[in-house]
PDB file of C-alpha atoms and ligand atoms in Angstrom:
ATOM      1  CA  MET R 385      77.507  73.955  19.366  1.00 88.00           C
ATOM      2  CA  LYS R 386      75.253  73.980  22.386  1.00 95.00           C
ATOM      3  CA  ILE R 387      75.840  76.971  24.651  1.00 98.00           C
ATOM      4  CA  LEU R 388      74.424  77.561  28.100  1.00 98.00           C
ATOM      5  CA  LEU R 389      73.964  81.281  28.940  1.00 98.00           C
ATOM      6  CA  HIS R 390      73.922  82.177  32.600  1.00 98.00           C
ATOM      7  CA  THR R 391      71.215  84.936  32.654  1.00 98.00           C
ATOM      8  CA  CYS R 392      71.347  87.531  35.363  1.00 98.00           C
ATOM      9  CA  CYS R 393      68.348  89.414  33.980  1.00 98.00           C
ATOM     10  CA  ALA R 394      66.223  89.945  30.905  1.00 98.00           C
ATOM     11  CA  PRO R 395      67.612  93.427  29.910  1.00 98.00           C
ATOM     12  CA  CYS R 396      71.173  92.098  29.806  1.00 98.00           C
ATOM     13  CA  ALA R 397      70.025  88.994  27.908  1.00 98.00           C
ATOM     14  CA  THR R 398      68.457  91.105  25.056  1.00 98.00           C
ATOM     15  CA  PHE R 399      71.766  92.224  23.567  1.00 98.00           C
ATOM     16  CA  VAL R 400      73.868  89.103  24.532  1.00 98.00           C
ATOM     17  CA  VAL R 401      71.355  86.673  22.849  1.00 98.00           C
ATOM     18  CA  LYS R 402      71.276  88.889  19.753  1.00 98.00           C
ATOM     19  CA  SER R 403      75.031  88.962  19.657  1.00 98.00           C
ATOM     20  CA  LEU R 404      75.428  85.175  20.113  1.00 98.00           C
ATOM     21  CA  ARG R 405      72.862  84.539  17.392  1.00 98.00           C
ATOM     22  CA  GLU R 406      74.900  86.743  15.087  1.00 98.00           C
ATOM     23  CA  GLU R 407      77.864  84.453  15.802  1.00 97.00           C
ATOM     24  CA  GLY R 408      75.655  81.439  14.855  1.00 97.00           C
ATOM     25  CA  LEU R 409      75.047  80.246  18.460  1.00 98.00           C
ATOM     26  CA  GLU R 410      71.643  79.553  19.767  1.00 98.00           C
ATOM     27  CA  PRO R 411      71.758  79.816  23.597  1.00 98.00           C
ATOM     28  CA  THR R 412      69.733  78.099  26.289  1.00 98.00           C
ATOM     29  CA  LEU R 413      69.175  80.438  29.183  1.00 98.00           C
ATOM     30  CA  PHE R 414      70.088  79.472  32.770  1.00 98.00           C
ATOM     31  CA  PHE R 415      68.473  81.659  35.358  1.00 98.00           C
ATOM     32  CA  TYR R 416      70.368  81.044  38.601  1.00 98.00           C
ATOM     33  CA  ASN R 417      70.761  84.040  40.848  1.00 98.00           C
ATOM     34  CA  PRO R 418      70.775  83.274  44.584  1.00 98.00           C
ATOM     35  CA  ASN R 419      72.154  86.751  45.156  1.00 98.00           C
ATOM     36  CA  ILE R 420      68.977  88.627  44.371  1.00 98.00           C
ATOM     37  CA  HIS R 421      67.206  90.245  47.353  1.00 97.00           C
ATOM     38  CA  PRO R 422      64.407  90.372  48.237  1.00 97.00           C
ATOM     39  CA  LEU R 423      62.352  87.520  46.886  1.00 97.00           C
ATOM     40  CA  ALA R 424      59.822  89.971  45.431  1.00 98.00           C
ATOM     41  CA  GLU R 425      62.618  91.449  43.291  1.00 98.00           C
ATOM     42  CA  TYR R 426      63.830  87.973  42.323  1.00 98.00           C
ATOM     43  CA  LEU R 427      60.337  87.036  41.107  1.00 98.00           C
ATOM     44  CA  LEU R 428      60.123  90.269  39.033  1.00 98.00           C
ATOM     45  CA  ARG R 429      63.392  89.504  37.297  1.00 98.00           C
ATOM     46  CA  GLU R 430      62.429  85.880  36.810  1.00 98.00           C
ATOM     47  CA  GLU R 431      59.144  86.878  35.228  1.00 98.00           C
ATOM     48  CA  ALA R 432      60.935  89.323  32.932  1.00 98.00           C
ATOM     49  CA  VAL R 433      63.229  86.486  31.730  1.00 98.00           C
ATOM     50  CA  ARG R 434      60.186  84.310  31.116  1.00 98.00           C
ATOM     51  CA  ALA R 435      58.466  87.082  29.091  1.00 98.00           C
ATOM     52  CA  PHE R 436      61.709  87.700  27.051  1.00 98.00           C
ATOM     53  CA  ALA R 437      62.228  83.994  26.419  1.00 98.00           C
ATOM     54  CA  GLN R 438      58.698  83.622  25.165  1.00 98.00           C
ATOM     55  CA  LYS R 439      59.093  86.546  22.750  1.00 97.00           C
ATOM     56  CA  GLU R 440      62.441  85.254  21.490  1.00 98.00           C
ATOM     57  CA  ASN R 441      61.526  81.567  21.449  1.00 98.00           C
ATOM     58  CA  LEU R 442      64.278  80.597  23.757  1.00 98.00           C
ATOM     59  CA  GLU R 443      64.548  77.666  26.224  1.00 98.00           C
ATOM     60  CA  VAL R 444      65.081  78.606  29.870  1.00 98.00           C
ATOM     61  CA  ILE R 445      66.305  76.474  32.787  1.00 98.00           C
ATOM     62  CA  TYR R 446      65.376  77.927  36.201  1.00 98.00           C
ATOM     63  CA  GLY R 447      67.751  77.138  39.074  1.00 97.00           C
ATOM     64  CA  GLU R 448      66.674  77.229  42.752  1.00 96.00           C
ATOM     65  CA  TYR R 449      66.676  80.553  44.503  1.00 96.00           C
ATOM     66  CA  GLY R 450      69.312  79.764  47.205  1.00 95.00           C
ATOM     67  CA  LEU R 451      69.364  82.969  49.177  1.00 96.00           C
ATOM     68  CA  ARG R 452      70.450  81.359  52.500  1.00 97.00           C
ATOM     69  CA  GLN R 453      73.503  79.753  50.840  1.00 97.00           C
ATOM     70  CA  PHE R 454      74.442  83.074  49.200  1.00 98.00           C
ATOM     71  CA  LEU R 455      74.286  84.909  52.478  1.00 97.00           C
ATOM     72  CA  ARG R 456      76.307  82.202  54.310  1.00 98.00           C
ATOM     73  CA  GLU R 457      79.001  82.439  51.627  1.00 98.00           C
ATOM     74  CA  VAL R 458      79.382  86.243  51.742  1.00 98.00           C
ATOM     75  CA  VAL R 459      78.864  87.063  55.414  1.00 97.00           C
ATOM     76  CA  PHE R 460      82.050  88.566  57.004  1.00 98.00           C
ATOM     77  CA  ARG R 461      83.468  88.704  53.411  1.00 97.00           C
ATOM     78  CA  GLU R 462      81.247  91.446  52.100  1.00 97.00           C
ATOM     79  CA  ASP R 463      84.161  93.368  50.474  1.00 96.00           C
ATOM     80  CA  ASN R 464      84.938  90.331  48.344  1.00 97.00           C
ATOM     81  CA  ARG R 465      81.301  89.484  47.706  1.00 98.00           C
ATOM     82  CA  CYS R 466      81.297  90.019  43.942  1.00 98.00           C
ATOM     83  CA  SER R 467      83.901  87.313  43.284  1.00 98.00           C
ATOM     84  CA  ILE R 468      82.026  84.919  45.515  1.00 98.00           C
ATOM     85  CA  CYS R 469      78.741  85.789  43.781  1.00 98.00           C
ATOM     86  CA  TYR R 470      80.305  85.276  40.344  1.00 98.00           C
ATOM     87  CA  TYR R 471      81.779  82.007  41.443  1.00 98.00           C
ATOM     88  CA  MET R 472      78.526  80.675  42.859  1.00 98.00           C
ATOM     89  CA  ARG R 473      76.509  81.526  39.751  1.00 98.00           C
ATOM     90  CA  LEU R 474      79.083  80.386  37.195  1.00 98.00           C
ATOM     91  CA  SER R 475      80.016  77.172  38.953  1.00 98.00           C
ATOM     92  CA  LYS R 476      76.368  76.030  38.966  1.00 98.00           C
ATOM     93  CA  THR R 477      76.170  77.033  35.340  1.00 98.00           C
ATOM     94  CA  ALA R 478      79.270  75.092  34.359  1.00 98.00           C
ATOM     95  CA  GLN R 479      78.140  72.056  36.340  1.00 98.00           C
ATOM     96  CA  TYR R 480      74.670  72.000  34.650  1.00 98.00           C
ATOM     97  CA  ALA R 481      76.264  72.616  31.276  1.00 98.00           C
ATOM     98  CA  ARG R 482      78.622  69.683  31.785  1.00 98.00           C
ATOM     99  CA  GLU R 483      75.857  67.341  32.963  1.00 98.00           C
ATOM    100  CA  GLN R 484      73.591  68.239  30.067  1.00 98.00           C
ATOM    101  CA  GLY R 485      76.150  67.958  27.318  1.00 97.00           C
ATOM    102  CA  PHE R 486      76.674  71.626  26.399  1.00 98.00           C
ATOM    103  CA  GLN R 487      80.062  72.464  24.817  1.00 97.00           C
ATOM    104  CA  LEU R 488      80.152  76.170  25.918  1.00 98.00           C
ATOM    105  CA  PHE R 489      78.935  78.365  28.707  1.00 98.00           C
ATOM    106  CA  THR R 490      79.016  82.122  29.268  1.00 98.00           C
ATOM    107  CA  THR R 491      77.152  84.829  31.149  1.00 98.00           C
ATOM    108  CA  THR R 492      75.093  87.959  30.511  1.00 98.00           C
ATOM    109  CA  LEU R 493      77.114  89.599  33.260  1.00 98.00           C
ATOM    110  CA  LEU R 494      79.726  90.356  30.590  1.00 98.00           C
ATOM    111  CA  LEU R 495      77.391  93.113  29.298  1.00 98.00           C
ATOM    112  CA  SER R 496      77.380  95.300  32.274  1.00 97.00           C
ATOM    113  CA  PRO R 497      79.854  98.150  32.693  1.00 97.00           C
ATOM    114  CA  TYR R 498      79.215  97.825  36.433  1.00 96.00           C
ATOM    115  CA  GLN R 499      80.650  94.339  36.684  1.00 98.00           C
ATOM    116  CA  LYS R 500      84.281  93.272  37.024  1.00 98.00           C
ATOM    117  CA  LEU R 501      84.886  91.651  33.646  1.00 98.00           C
ATOM    118  CA  GLU R 502      88.405  90.488  34.309  1.00 98.00           C
ATOM    119  CA  THR R 503      87.327  88.723  37.467  1.00 98.00           C
ATOM    120  CA  ILE R 504      84.515  87.043  35.650  1.00 98.00           C
ATOM    121  CA  ARG R 505      86.822  85.964  32.874  1.00 98.00           C
ATOM    122  CA  GLN R 506      89.337  84.440  35.292  1.00 98.00           C
ATOM    123  CA  ILE R 507      86.586  82.611  37.227  1.00 98.00           C
ATOM    124  CA  GLY R 508      84.839  81.432  34.103  1.00 98.00           C
ATOM    125  CA  GLU R 509      88.051  80.073  32.558  1.00 98.00           C
ATOM    126  CA  GLN R 510      89.055  78.378  35.822  1.00 98.00           C
ATOM    127  CA  LEU R 511      85.667  76.699  36.077  1.00 98.00           C
ATOM    128  CA  GLY R 512      85.928  75.712  32.398  1.00 98.00           C
ATOM    129  CA  LYS R 513      89.138  73.830  33.178  1.00 98.00           C
ATOM    130  CA  GLU R 514      87.594  72.218  36.317  1.00 98.00           C
ATOM    131  CA  PHE R 515      84.431  71.032  34.517  1.00 97.00           C
ATOM    132  CA  GLY R 516      86.048  70.283  31.110  1.00 97.00           C
ATOM    133  CA  ILE R 517      83.872  72.695  29.235  1.00 97.00           C
ATOM    134  CA  SER R 518      84.826  75.956  27.422  1.00 98.00           C
ATOM    135  CA  PHE R 519      83.948  79.362  28.846  1.00 98.00           C
ATOM    136  CA  LEU R 520      83.134  81.694  26.019  1.00 98.00           C
ATOM    137  CA  TYR R 521      84.556  85.137  26.997  1.00 98.00           C
ATOM    138  CA  ARG R 522      83.272  88.184  25.168  1.00 98.00           C
ATOM    139  CA  ASP R 523      83.377  91.818  26.203  1.00 98.00           C
ATOM    140  CA  PHE R 524      79.703  92.649  25.439  1.00 98.00           C
ATOM    141  CA  ARG R 525      79.850  96.096  27.117  1.00 98.00           C
ATOM    142  CA  PHE R 526      79.683  97.894  23.837  1.00 98.00           C
ATOM    143  CA  GLY R 527      76.069  96.681  23.615  1.00 98.00           C
ATOM    144  CA  TYR R 528      74.936  98.040  27.009  1.00 98.00           C
ATOM    145  CA  ARG R 529      73.086 101.083  25.590  1.00 98.00           C
ATOM    146  CA  GLU R 530      71.527  98.908  22.890  1.00 98.00           C
ATOM    147  CA  SER R 531      70.336  96.507  25.667  1.00 98.00           C
ATOM    148  CA  ILE R 532      68.495  99.359  27.385  1.00 98.00           C
ATOM    149  CA  ARG R 533      66.884 100.345  24.106  1.00 98.00           C
ATOM    150  CA  LEU R 534      65.824  96.775  23.340  1.00 98.00           C
ATOM    151  CA  SER R 535      64.460  96.102  26.812  1.00 97.00           C
ATOM    152  CA  ARG R 536      62.376  99.297  26.674  1.00 97.00           C
ATOM    153  CA  GLU R 537      61.087  98.293  23.282  1.00 97.00           C
ATOM    154  CA  LEU R 538      60.055  94.856  24.620  1.00 97.00           C
ATOM    155  CA  GLY R 539      58.553  96.455  27.785  1.00 97.00           C
ATOM    156  CA  LEU R 540      60.776  94.399  30.092  1.00 98.00           C
ATOM    157  CA  TYR R 541      61.208  95.131  33.785  1.00 98.00           C
ATOM    158  CA  ARG R 542      64.554  96.933  34.468  1.00 96.00           C
ATOM    159  CA  GLN R 543      66.042  96.703  37.941  1.00 96.00           C
ATOM    160  CA  LYS R 544      67.500  99.632  39.907  1.00 95.00           C
ATOM    161  CA  TYR R 545      70.366  97.795  41.601  1.00 97.00           C
ATOM    162  CA  CYS R 546      72.765  94.925  40.882  1.00 98.00           C
ATOM    163  CA  GLY R 547      70.966  92.342  43.043  1.00 98.00           C
ATOM    164  CA  CYS R 548      72.130  91.619  46.541  1.00 98.00           C
ATOM    165  CA  ILE R 549      71.024  93.332  49.747  1.00 97.00           C
ATOM    166  CA  TYR R 550      74.279  95.311  49.904  1.00 97.00           C
ATOM    167  CA  SER R 551      73.966  96.642  46.402  1.00 97.00           C
ATOM    168  CA  GLU R 552      70.448  97.682  47.172  1.00 97.00           C
ATOM    169  CA  GLU R 553      71.659  99.666  50.134  1.00 96.00           C
ATOM    170  CA  GLU R 554      74.432 101.254  48.119  1.00 96.00           C
ATOM    171  CA  ALA R 555      72.114 102.271  45.292  1.00 96.00           C
ATOM    172  CA  LEU R 556      69.593 103.794  47.656  1.00 95.00           C
ATOM    173  CA  ARG R 557      72.335 105.733  49.491  1.00 96.00           C
ATOM    174  CA  GLN R 558      73.721 107.080  46.193  1.00 94.00           C
ATOM    175  CA  ARG R 559      70.241 108.205  45.093  1.00 93.00           C
ATOM    176  CA  GLU R 560      69.825 109.921  48.456  1.00 93.00           C
ATOM    177  CA  GLU R 561      73.144 111.713  48.088  1.00 93.00           C
ATOM    178  CA  LYS R 562      72.295 112.887  44.578  1.00 90.00           C
ATOM    179  CA  GLU R 563      69.008 114.308  45.708  1.00 91.00           C
ATOM    180  CA  LYS R 564      70.650 116.087  48.621  1.00 90.00           C
ATOM    181  CA  SER R 565      73.208 117.709  46.331  1.00 89.00           C
ATOM    182  CA  ARG R 566      70.590 119.181  43.965  1.00 84.00           C
TER     183      ARG R 566
HETATM  184  S1  SF4 U1532      77.011  93.722  43.935  1.00 77.17           S
HETATM  185 FE1  SF4 U1532      76.134  92.412  42.300  1.00 77.17          FE
HETATM  186  S2  SF4 U1532      77.773  91.059  41.657  1.00 77.17           S
HETATM  187 FE2  SF4 U1532      78.424  91.960  43.605  1.00 77.17          FE
HETATM  188  S3  SF4 U1532      77.626  90.525  45.120  1.00 77.17           S
HETATM  189 FE3  SF4 U1532      76.083  91.984  44.911  1.00 77.17          FE
HETATM  190  S4  SF4 U1532      74.703  91.063  43.390  1.00 77.17           S
HETATM  191 FE4  SF4 U1532      76.622  89.958  43.297  1.00 77.17          FE
END
């Protein structure tokens, strides 16, 4: 079975790839993340995926950046931005998977305890129906700590915020608050 793995970043991919391989599935990575801001951060994450793929002998497909499209989709709908962000990334993944003859698609987003898994599951399954390809749902969160260990071991770049400009602001504000309360 050919499986296309939407890859948000290398650290999350470490454990998800390991887990899929244990199930007998050999994924192709699909790096498509128009949400990531700024471009310098995007390039760091892309480079980390490239390095990880080389180490693990994985094929990677790189999508276009697409920041303008992302911002057009979320502006004035910032409170609902994560659903839009999941939809954008997974629909492109499902479309590519369908066109290239994959039988399954899934995402490394399912590893993160900071993501909304139920929303991702619903969107993935809906897209699966639309594109006639199965969405493989797994709750990979039990592997989150292991992914941190693996990415440290491999010397991979680890980001400090989810990806978009809004999440960058939130993460910086939270760090500021933490420092003030010390
Ligand atoms: S917080 Fe993360 S998932 Fe939500 S919109 Fe921003 S980058 Fe996407």
